[in-house]
Amino acid sequence: MASDISRRKFLSTGAKAAIGLTIIPSTVLGKNFGHVAPSDKLNIAAVGIGGMGHANIKQVEKTENIVALCDVDWRYAKGVFDRFPDAKKYWDFRKMYDEMGKSIDAVIVATADHTHAIVSADAMTMGKHVYCQKPLTHTVYESRLLTNLAKKHKVATQMGNQGSSAEGVNLVCEWIWNGEIGEITKVEAFTDRPIWPQGLNAPEKVDKIPSTLNWDLFTGPAKMRPYNALYTPWNWRGWWDYGTGALGDMACHILHPVFKGLKLGYPTSAQGSSTMLLQDCAPQAQYVKLVFPARDNMPKVSMPEVEVHWYDGGLKPNLPAGWPDGKNMNDAGGGVIFHGTKDTLICGCYGVNPWLLSGRKPNAPKVCRRVETSHEMDWVRACKEDASSRVLTASDFSEAGPFNEMVVMGVLAVRLQNLNKELRWDGQNMKFTNINPNEEIRILKKDDFKIVDGDPKFNKIWTDPINAQSFAQELIKHTYRDGWKLPDMP
């Protein structure tokens, strides 16, 4: 039945003709008619439901079926389990896939960063659509893998950087592409995170594992370490084994208009610095510089080589000349400054509230697709479209994967800063080109600083020298713990 038949016409003249239809198309009844046909609903499973997973579920539960829920911490997840008593509950996503794979259409992934890739990759190889929280993955290799798997299996995907579906990112891109601020050779960005502990020595105390937490499953592909309550929930973001620190957590929100608006790809070089860098925990504050090569020019603006500078942990860029007195640079958790040859463009976290330092109000053509629903529901829309004609989501893995490589490249720059050099990056082959085969690096295991009788006593405990190439490669592509394996790279 044609989609342009009006609801009123159908109800008045077409009801008898529709008696023979098994399901009346929703395009006829209208999206506000109050009914979604069962065959139009997705069967959705969610993995990691106690935090952001719950927020994602809330966006889709009114129109779709939540059929399975999985979490390694059943105390943290209890409220969600209770809200969906008919959904089957699991500790282990692998068992859920084995038992319910045929009845699941799509999966929401909102676990700790280090398990995003394996949960999402296994789902896509089964042909399931995936919504994955940011950062998309823990490593460069995992990002490349998810990008390729999504393409191979033709599934609908979305990374959970919700600002990509909002108006601010659209305007930033349209203003840049229309030449409103001219050529951009420098971008500065920052976040006010972390708001969880960072810069800590690894805890030496071994706590009793709660009966409601499966520590082995939480650890997943990472190395097993003794349980301490400091690691989870929430605080895992600051620990290298499980999270990516303030940069990984927030750059996927803050740098997305930079990556998209400037049409970036792989950086050519990276360097980082920070407060005290420890083996196990992200530092309290970080600075990263990434350099990207010139890209193809657009009709109204060229795309020269550009530097992207990142600050976190309380650090911010200097205010540009002409900044309004008293105006806070922090907007919704961070901000971005695009330095152009014609003007300076500023936006907040998620791309919100873009404005030009000159005070001009651009009137650029609207060329970006506007998302009329939530970030999650736009993914649901894409899941229901045929792969051959699907309109991609705002953060489809074809873009989110390469973008996430940029984000975790910042993490690499920080963790390799003790090499004391600007790192040269071969993005296509995922390797650094200027780390020598015999070069070594030492990493600070513990800072045992004390005040004794009013005097400072410095006692830094370092690792033995480690082969730098091997260490870098392990950061680029993790060696997974026994029993955990990613699919092969397509």
Coordinates of C-alpha atoms in Angstrom, one line a residue:
M1 CA 0.0 0.0 0.0
A2 CA 1.5 3.4 -1.0
S3 CA 3.0 5.4 1.8
D4 CA 1.2 8.6 0.7
I5 CA -2.3 7.3 1.5
S6 CA -3.5 9.6 4.3
R7 CA -4.6 8.1 7.6
R8 CA -8.0 9.9 7.3
K9 CA -8.6 8.5 3.8
F10 CA -7.7 5.0 4.9
L11 CA -9.9 5.1 8.0
S12 CA -12.9 6.4 6.0
T13 CA -12.7 4.4 2.7
G14 CA -9.9 1.9 2.9
A15 CA -10.6 -0.2 6.0
K16 CA -12.5 -2.9 4.1
A17 CA -9.8 -3.2 1.5
A18 CA -7.2 -3.7 4.2
I19 CA -9.0 -6.6 5.9
G20 CA -7.0 -9.0 3.8
L21 CA -3.7 -7.6 5.0
T22 CA -1.9 -9.4 7.8
I23 CA -0.3 -6.2 9.1
I24 CA -1.5 -2.7 8.2
P25 CA 1.6 -0.6 7.3
S26 CA 2.5 2.0 9.9
T27 CA 2.9 4.6 7.1
V28 CA -0.9 4.3 6.6
L29 CA -1.9 4.5 10.3
G30 CA 0.6 7.2 11.1
K31 CA 3.3 7.2 13.7
N32 CA 1.0 8.7 16.3
F33 CA -1.8 6.2 15.8
G34 CA -0.7 4.4 19.0
H35 CA 0.2 1.0 17.6
V36 CA 3.4 -0.6 16.3
A37 CA 2.9 -3.8 14.4
P38 CA 4.8 -6.8 16.0
S39 CA 6.7 -7.4 12.9
D40 CA 7.9 -3.8 12.9
K41 CA 9.6 -4.2 16.3
L42 CA 13.2 -5.1 16.9
N43 CA 14.2 -7.7 19.5
I44 CA 17.0 -5.9 21.3
A45 CA 19.5 -7.3 23.7
A46 CA 21.6 -5.0 25.9
V47 CA 25.1 -5.8 27.4
G48 CA 26.2 -3.5 30.3
I49 CA 22.9 -2.0 31.6
G50 CA 23.7 -0.4 34.9
G51 CA 24.9 3.0 33.6
M52 CA 24.7 4.5 30.1
G53 CA 23.1 1.2 28.9
H54 CA 20.0 2.0 30.9
A55 CA 19.8 5.5 29.4
N56 CA 20.1 3.9 25.9
I57 CA 17.4 1.3 26.7
K58 CA 15.0 4.1 27.8
Q59 CA 15.2 5.6 24.4
V60 CA 14.1 2.5 22.6
E61 CA 11.9 0.6 25.0
K62 CA 8.6 2.3 24.1
T63 CA 8.6 1.0 20.5
E64 CA 10.9 -2.0 20.6
N65 CA 11.1 -5.3 22.4
I66 CA 13.8 -5.7 25.1
V67 CA 14.3 -9.4 25.1
A68 CA 17.6 -10.0 26.9
L69 CA 19.7 -8.2 29.4
C70 CA 23.3 -8.9 30.4
D71 CA 25.6 -7.5 33.0
V72 CA 28.5 -8.7 35.1
D73 CA 27.3 -6.7 38.2
W74 CA 23.8 -7.7 39.1
R75 CA 23.6 -5.3 42.0
Y76 CA 24.4 -2.4 39.7
A77 CA 22.0 -3.7 37.1
K78 CA 19.1 -4.7 39.5
G79 CA 16.9 -1.7 38.7
V80 CA 17.0 -2.5 35.0
F81 CA 16.4 -6.2 35.5
D82 CA 13.4 -5.4 37.6
R83 CA 11.9 -3.0 35.0
F84 CA 12.0 -5.8 32.4
P85 CA 10.9 -9.0 34.2
D86 CA 10.2 -10.8 30.9
A87 CA 13.7 -10.2 29.5
K88 CA 16.0 -13.1 30.0
K89 CA 18.9 -12.2 32.3
Y90 CA 22.6 -13.2 31.7
W91 CA 26.0 -12.7 33.3
D92 CA 27.9 -13.7 30.1
F93 CA 27.1 -12.1 26.7
R94 CA 28.6 -15.2 25.0
K95 CA 26.0 -17.5 26.6
M96 CA 23.3 -15.0 25.7
Y97 CA 24.4 -15.0 22.1
D98 CA 24.5 -18.9 22.1
E99 CA 21.1 -19.2 23.6
M100 CA 19.2 -16.3 22.0
G101 CA 21.2 -15.5 18.9
K102 CA 18.4 -16.5 16.5
S103 CA 15.8 -14.3 18.3
I104 CA 17.9 -11.2 18.7
D105 CA 17.9 -8.5 16.0
A106 CA 20.1 -5.9 17.5
V107 CA 22.4 -5.3 20.5
I108 CA 23.2 -2.3 22.7
V109 CA 26.7 -2.4 24.1
A110 CA 27.5 -0.2 27.1
T111 CA 30.1 -2.2 29.0
A112 CA 33.5 -0.9 30.2
D113 CA 35.7 0.3 27.3
H114 CA 37.9 -2.7 27.1
T115 CA 35.0 -5.1 26.2
H116 CA 33.2 -2.9 23.7
A117 CA 35.1 -4.4 20.8
I118 CA 34.6 -8.1 21.6
V119 CA 30.9 -7.8 22.5
S120 CA 30.2 -5.7 19.3
A121 CA 32.4 -7.8 17.0
D122 CA 30.7 -11.1 18.0
A123 CA 27.3 -9.5 17.5
M124 CA 28.1 -8.2 14.0
T125 CA 29.5 -11.6 12.9
M126 CA 26.1 -13.0 13.8
G127 CA 24.5 -10.4 11.6
K128 CA 23.2 -8.3 14.5
H129 CA 22.9 -4.5 14.4
V130 CA 25.0 -2.8 17.0
Y131 CA 24.7 0.4 19.1
C132 CA 28.0 0.8 21.0
Q133 CA 28.8 3.4 23.6
K134 CA 31.8 5.6 23.2
P135 CA 34.7 5.3 23.0
L136 CA 34.0 2.7 20.3
T137 CA 37.0 0.6 21.3
H138 CA 40.0 0.4 23.6
T139 CA 42.6 0.2 20.8
V140 CA 43.4 1.3 17.2
Y141 CA 43.2 -2.3 15.9
E142 CA 39.8 -2.9 17.5
S143 CA 38.4 0.3 15.9
R144 CA 39.7 -0.9 12.5
L145 CA 38.2 -4.3 13.1
L146 CA 34.7 -3.0 13.9
T147 CA 34.8 -0.7 10.9
N148 CA 35.5 -3.6 8.6
L149 CA 33.1 -6.0 10.2
A150 CA 30.2 -3.5 9.9
K151 CA 31.0 -3.1 6.2
K152 CA 31.3 -6.9 5.6
H153 CA 28.1 -7.8 7.4
K154 CA 26.0 -4.8 6.3
V155 CA 24.5 -4.1 9.7
A156 CA 23.3 -0.8 11.0
T157 CA 25.6 0.7 13.6
Q158 CA 25.9 3.7 15.8
M159 CA 28.5 4.9 18.3
G160 CA 27.0 6.5 21.4
N161 CA 28.3 10.1 20.9
Q162 CA 24.8 11.5 20.8
G163 CA 26.0 15.0 19.9
S164 CA 26.6 13.7 16.3
S165 CA 22.8 13.6 15.9
A166 CA 22.3 17.1 17.1
E167 CA 22.1 20.5 15.4
G168 CA 25.4 21.9 16.7
V169 CA 27.6 19.4 14.8
N170 CA 25.6 20.0 11.7
L171 CA 26.1 23.8 11.9
V172 CA 29.8 23.5 12.6
C173 CA 30.3 21.4 9.5
E174 CA 28.1 23.6 7.3
W175 CA 29.9 26.7 8.4
I176 CA 33.3 25.3 7.7
W177 CA 32.3 23.8 4.4
N178 CA 30.8 27.0 3.3
G179 CA 34.1 28.8 3.9
E180 CA 32.7 31.0 6.7
I181 CA 36.0 30.9 8.7
G182 CA 38.4 30.2 5.9
E183 CA 41.3 27.7 6.0
I184 CA 41.8 26.0 9.4
T185 CA 45.4 25.0 10.4
K186 CA 44.9 24.8 14.1
V187 CA 42.1 23.4 16.4
E188 CA 42.2 23.4 20.2
A189 CA 39.8 21.4 22.4
F190 CA 39.4 20.5 26.1
T191 CA 37.2 18.8 28.6
D192 CA 36.6 19.4 32.3
R193 CA 37.0 15.7 33.0
P194 CA 38.0 13.6 34.7
I195 CA 35.4 13.5 37.5
W196 CA 36.5 10.1 38.6
P197 CA 39.9 9.2 40.3
Q198 CA 43.0 9.3 38.1
G199 CA 46.7 9.5 38.8
L200 CA 46.6 6.7 41.4
N201 CA 48.9 3.9 42.3
A202 CA 47.3 0.5 41.7
P203 CA 45.7 -0.6 45.0
E204 CA 47.6 -3.2 46.9
K205 CA 44.7 -4.3 49.1
V206 CA 42.7 -7.3 47.9
D207 CA 39.0 -6.9 48.6
K208 CA 36.4 -9.6 48.8
I209 CA 34.5 -10.0 45.5
P210 CA 30.8 -9.3 46.1
S211 CA 28.5 -12.2 45.3
T212 CA 26.7 -9.9 42.9
L213 CA 29.8 -9.2 40.8
N214 CA 31.5 -11.7 38.4
W215 CA 35.0 -10.3 38.5
D216 CA 36.3 -12.8 35.9
L217 CA 33.7 -11.6 33.4
F218 CA 34.3 -8.0 34.1
T219 CA 38.0 -8.5 33.5
G220 CA 37.2 -10.2 30.2
P221 CA 40.0 -10.0 27.7
A222 CA 42.3 -7.9 30.0
K223 CA 44.9 -9.4 32.3
M224 CA 43.6 -10.7 35.5
R225 CA 44.4 -8.7 38.6
P226 CA 43.2 -9.0 42.2
Y227 CA 39.8 -7.4 42.8
N228 CA 39.6 -4.0 44.6
A229 CA 36.4 -2.0 45.0
L230 CA 38.2 1.0 43.5
Y231 CA 38.0 -0.5 40.0
T232 CA 34.3 -0.8 39.4
P233 CA 31.6 0.5 39.0
W234 CA 32.2 3.8 37.4
N235 CA 35.9 4.3 38.3
W236 CA 37.1 1.8 35.7
R237 CA 37.4 4.8 33.3
G238 CA 40.6 5.9 34.9
W239 CA 42.4 2.5 34.8
W240 CA 44.3 1.7 31.7
D241 CA 43.3 -2.0 31.7
Y242 CA 39.6 -1.1 31.5
G243 CA 39.2 2.5 30.3
T244 CA 40.9 5.3 28.3
G245 CA 40.9 8.1 30.8
A246 CA 39.3 11.6 30.3
L247 CA 40.6 11.8 26.7
G248 CA 38.9 8.5 25.6
D249 CA 35.8 9.2 27.5
M250 CA 35.1 12.7 26.3
A251 CA 37.0 13.2 23.0
C252 CA 34.4 11.2 21.2
H253 CA 31.9 13.9 22.1
I254 CA 34.1 17.0 21.8
L255 CA 36.3 16.1 18.8
H256 CA 33.5 14.7 16.5
P257 CA 32.7 18.1 14.8
V258 CA 36.5 18.4 14.3
F259 CA 36.9 15.0 12.7
K260 CA 33.7 15.4 10.6
G261 CA 34.0 19.1 9.8
L262 CA 37.6 18.9 8.7
K263 CA 37.2 15.5 7.0
L264 CA 40.1 14.1 8.9
G265 CA 41.6 10.6 8.4
Y266 CA 44.8 9.2 10.0
P267 CA 47.2 11.5 11.7
T268 CA 50.8 11.6 10.6
S269 CA 52.3 12.4 14.0
A270 CA 51.4 12.4 17.7
Q271 CA 52.9 13.6 20.9
G272 CA 51.7 13.8 24.4
S273 CA 52.5 15.0 27.9
S274 CA 50.8 14.8 31.2
T275 CA 51.1 15.0 35.0
M276 CA 52.7 11.9 36.5
L277 CA 52.3 9.0 34.2
L278 CA 51.8 5.6 35.9
Q279 CA 51.7 2.1 34.6
D280 CA 48.2 1.3 35.7
C281 CA 46.2 4.6 36.0
A282 CA 45.6 7.5 33.6
P283 CA 47.2 10.8 34.7
Q284 CA 45.3 13.6 36.3
A285 CA 45.8 15.9 33.4
Q286 CA 47.0 15.5 29.8
Y287 CA 48.0 17.4 26.7
V288 CA 48.1 15.9 23.2
K289 CA 49.0 17.2 19.8
L290 CA 48.0 15.4 16.6
V291 CA 49.0 16.5 13.1
F292 CA 46.8 15.6 10.1
P293 CA 47.9 15.9 6.5
A294 CA 46.2 18.1 3.9
R295 CA 43.0 16.6 2.5
D296 CA 41.2 17.1 -0.8
N297 CA 39.9 20.7 -1.1
M298 CA 36.2 21.4 -1.0
P299 CA 34.4 23.7 -3.4
K300 CA 34.4 26.7 -1.0
V301 CA 37.4 25.9 1.3
S302 CA 40.7 24.2 1.1
M303 CA 41.8 21.6 3.7
P304 CA 45.5 22.2 4.6
E305 CA 47.6 20.4 7.1
V306 CA 46.0 20.9 10.6
E307 CA 47.2 20.6 14.2
V308 CA 44.6 19.3 16.8
H309 CA 45.5 20.1 20.4
W310 CA 43.8 18.4 23.3
Y311 CA 43.7 19.4 27.0
D312 CA 42.0 17.8 30.0
G313 CA 42.2 17.6 33.8
G314 CA 41.7 21.3 34.3
L315 CA 44.0 22.5 31.5
K316 CA 42.5 24.8 28.8
P317 CA 43.7 26.6 25.7
N318 CA 44.6 30.2 26.0
L319 CA 41.7 32.6 25.2
P320 CA 42.0 33.9 21.6
A321 CA 42.3 37.6 21.0
G322 CA 38.9 39.3 21.1
W323 CA 37.4 36.8 23.6
P324 CA 34.4 38.4 25.4
D325 CA 35.4 39.3 29.0
G326 CA 33.9 37.0 31.6
K327 CA 32.6 34.4 29.1
N328 CA 33.4 30.9 30.3
M329 CA 35.0 28.7 27.6
N330 CA 33.5 25.6 29.1
D331 CA 30.1 24.8 27.6
A332 CA 28.4 21.6 28.6
G333 CA 31.7 19.9 29.7
G334 CA 34.3 21.3 27.3
G335 CA 34.8 23.2 24.2
V336 CA 36.5 23.5 20.8
I337 CA 38.2 26.5 19.1
F338 CA 38.7 26.4 15.3
H339 CA 41.3 28.9 14.2
G340 CA 40.5 30.0 10.7
T341 CA 42.1 32.5 8.3
K342 CA 38.8 34.5 8.2
D343 CA 37.3 34.0 11.6
T344 CA 37.3 31.8 14.7
L345 CA 34.6 29.3 15.4
I346 CA 33.8 28.1 18.9
C347 CA 31.5 25.3 20.1
G348 CA 30.9 23.4 23.3
C349 CA 31.0 19.7 24.1
Y350 CA 28.8 17.7 21.8
G351 CA 29.2 20.6 19.3
V352 CA 26.6 22.6 21.2
N353 CA 26.0 26.4 20.7
P354 CA 28.5 27.2 17.9
W355 CA 29.4 30.8 17.4
L356 CA 31.9 33.0 15.6
L357 CA 34.3 35.2 17.5
S358 CA 33.6 38.1 15.1
G359 CA 29.9 38.1 16.1
R360 CA 28.8 37.3 12.5
K361 CA 25.8 34.9 12.1
P362 CA 26.5 32.6 9.1
N363 CA 23.7 31.7 6.8
A364 CA 25.2 28.5 5.2
P365 CA 23.2 26.1 3.1
K366 CA 21.9 23.1 5.1
V367 CA 23.6 20.1 3.6
C368 CA 23.7 17.7 6.6
R369 CA 20.9 15.3 7.3
R370 CA 18.9 16.4 10.3
V371 CA 18.0 13.6 12.8
E372 CA 14.4 14.1 13.9
T373 CA 14.4 11.5 16.7
S374 CA 16.8 10.5 19.4
H375 CA 20.3 9.2 18.6
E376 CA 19.2 5.7 19.6
M377 CA 15.9 5.8 17.7
D378 CA 17.7 6.9 14.5
W379 CA 19.8 3.7 14.9
V380 CA 16.5 1.8 15.2
R381 CA 15.3 3.4 12.0
A382 CA 18.5 2.3 10.2
C383 CA 18.2 -1.2 11.6
K384 CA 14.8 -1.5 9.9
E385 CA 16.0 -0.3 6.5
D386 CA 17.3 -2.6 3.8
A387 CA 21.1 -2.5 3.7
S388 CA 21.0 -1.6 0.0
S389 CA 19.2 1.7 0.6
R390 CA 19.9 2.3 4.2
V391 CA 20.5 5.9 5.3
L392 CA 23.5 5.8 7.5
T393 CA 23.2 7.0 11.1
A394 CA 25.1 10.1 12.3
S395 CA 27.9 8.0 13.9
D396 CA 27.8 4.9 11.7
F397 CA 31.0 2.8 12.3
S398 CA 32.2 3.7 8.8
E399 CA 32.9 7.1 10.4
A400 CA 33.0 6.3 14.1
G401 CA 35.7 3.6 13.6
P402 CA 38.2 5.9 11.9
F403 CA 37.3 8.7 14.3
N404 CA 37.9 6.5 17.3
E405 CA 41.3 5.7 15.9
M406 CA 42.0 9.4 16.2
V407 CA 40.8 9.4 19.8
V408 CA 42.8 6.4 21.0
M409 CA 45.9 7.7 19.1
G410 CA 45.8 10.5 21.8
V411 CA 46.0 7.8 24.5
L412 CA 48.9 6.2 22.7
A413 CA 50.7 9.6 22.6
V414 CA 50.4 10.0 26.3
R415 CA 51.4 6.4 27.2
L416 CA 54.5 6.6 25.0
Q417 CA 55.6 10.1 26.1
N418 CA 58.7 8.7 27.9
L419 CA 60.2 8.0 24.5
N420 CA 60.7 11.8 24.3
K421 CA 60.0 12.2 20.6
E422 CA 57.2 13.1 18.2
L423 CA 55.8 9.8 17.1
R424 CA 55.4 9.3 13.4
W425 CA 52.3 7.2 12.5
D426 CA 51.6 5.0 9.5
G427 CA 47.8 4.9 9.8
Q428 CA 47.2 2.5 6.9
N429 CA 49.4 -0.1 8.5
M430 CA 48.7 0.8 12.1
K431 CA 52.3 1.3 13.2
F432 CA 54.8 3.9 14.4
T433 CA 57.6 4.4 11.9
N434 CA 60.3 6.0 14.2
I435 CA 60.4 3.6 17.1
N436 CA 63.7 1.7 16.7
P437 CA 63.8 -2.1 17.0
N438 CA 66.2 -2.0 20.0
E439 CA 64.7 1.1 21.6
E440 CA 63.6 0.7 25.2
I441 CA 61.2 2.4 27.6
R442 CA 60.7 2.3 31.3
I443 CA 57.3 2.9 33.0
L444 CA 56.6 4.2 36.4
K445 CA 55.0 1.4 38.4
K446 CA 54.5 3.2 41.7
D447 CA 55.1 6.6 43.2
D448 CA 56.0 6.1 46.9
F449 CA 56.3 9.8 47.8
K450 CA 56.3 10.4 51.5
I451 CA 56.9 13.3 54.0
V452 CA 59.2 12.1 56.7
D453 CA 60.0 14.6 59.6
G454 CA 58.9 17.5 57.4
D455 CA 61.1 16.5 54.4
P456 CA 60.0 15.0 51.1
K457 CA 61.2 11.5 50.3
F458 CA 61.0 10.5 46.7
N459 CA 60.8 6.8 45.9
K460 CA 59.7 6.1 42.4
I461 CA 59.6 2.4 41.4
W462 CA 60.1 1.8 37.7
T463 CA 59.8 -1.3 35.5
D464 CA 62.8 -2.9 34.1
P465 CA 63.6 -1.6 30.5
I466 CA 60.9 -2.8 28.1
N467 CA 61.3 -3.1 24.3
A468 CA 59.5 0.0 23.0
Q469 CA 58.3 -1.5 19.8
S470 CA 56.7 -4.4 21.6
F471 CA 55.1 -2.2 24.2
A472 CA 53.7 0.1 21.5
Q473 CA 52.3 -2.8 19.5
E474 CA 50.6 -4.2 22.6
L475 CA 48.9 -0.8 23.0
I476 CA 47.8 -0.8 19.3
K477 CA 46.6 -4.4 19.4
H478 CA 46.1 -6.0 22.7
T479 CA 47.0 -9.6 23.5
Y480 CA 43.7 -11.0 24.9
R481 CA 43.6 -13.2 27.9
D482 CA 43.1 -17.0 27.3
G483 CA 39.5 -17.8 26.5
W484 CA 38.8 -14.5 24.8
K485 CA 39.2 -13.9 21.1
L486 CA 38.3 -11.4 18.5
P487 CA 37.0 -12.4 15.0
D488 CA 39.6 -12.2 12.3
M489 CA 40.1 -8.9 10.5
P490 CA 38.1 -9.0 7.2

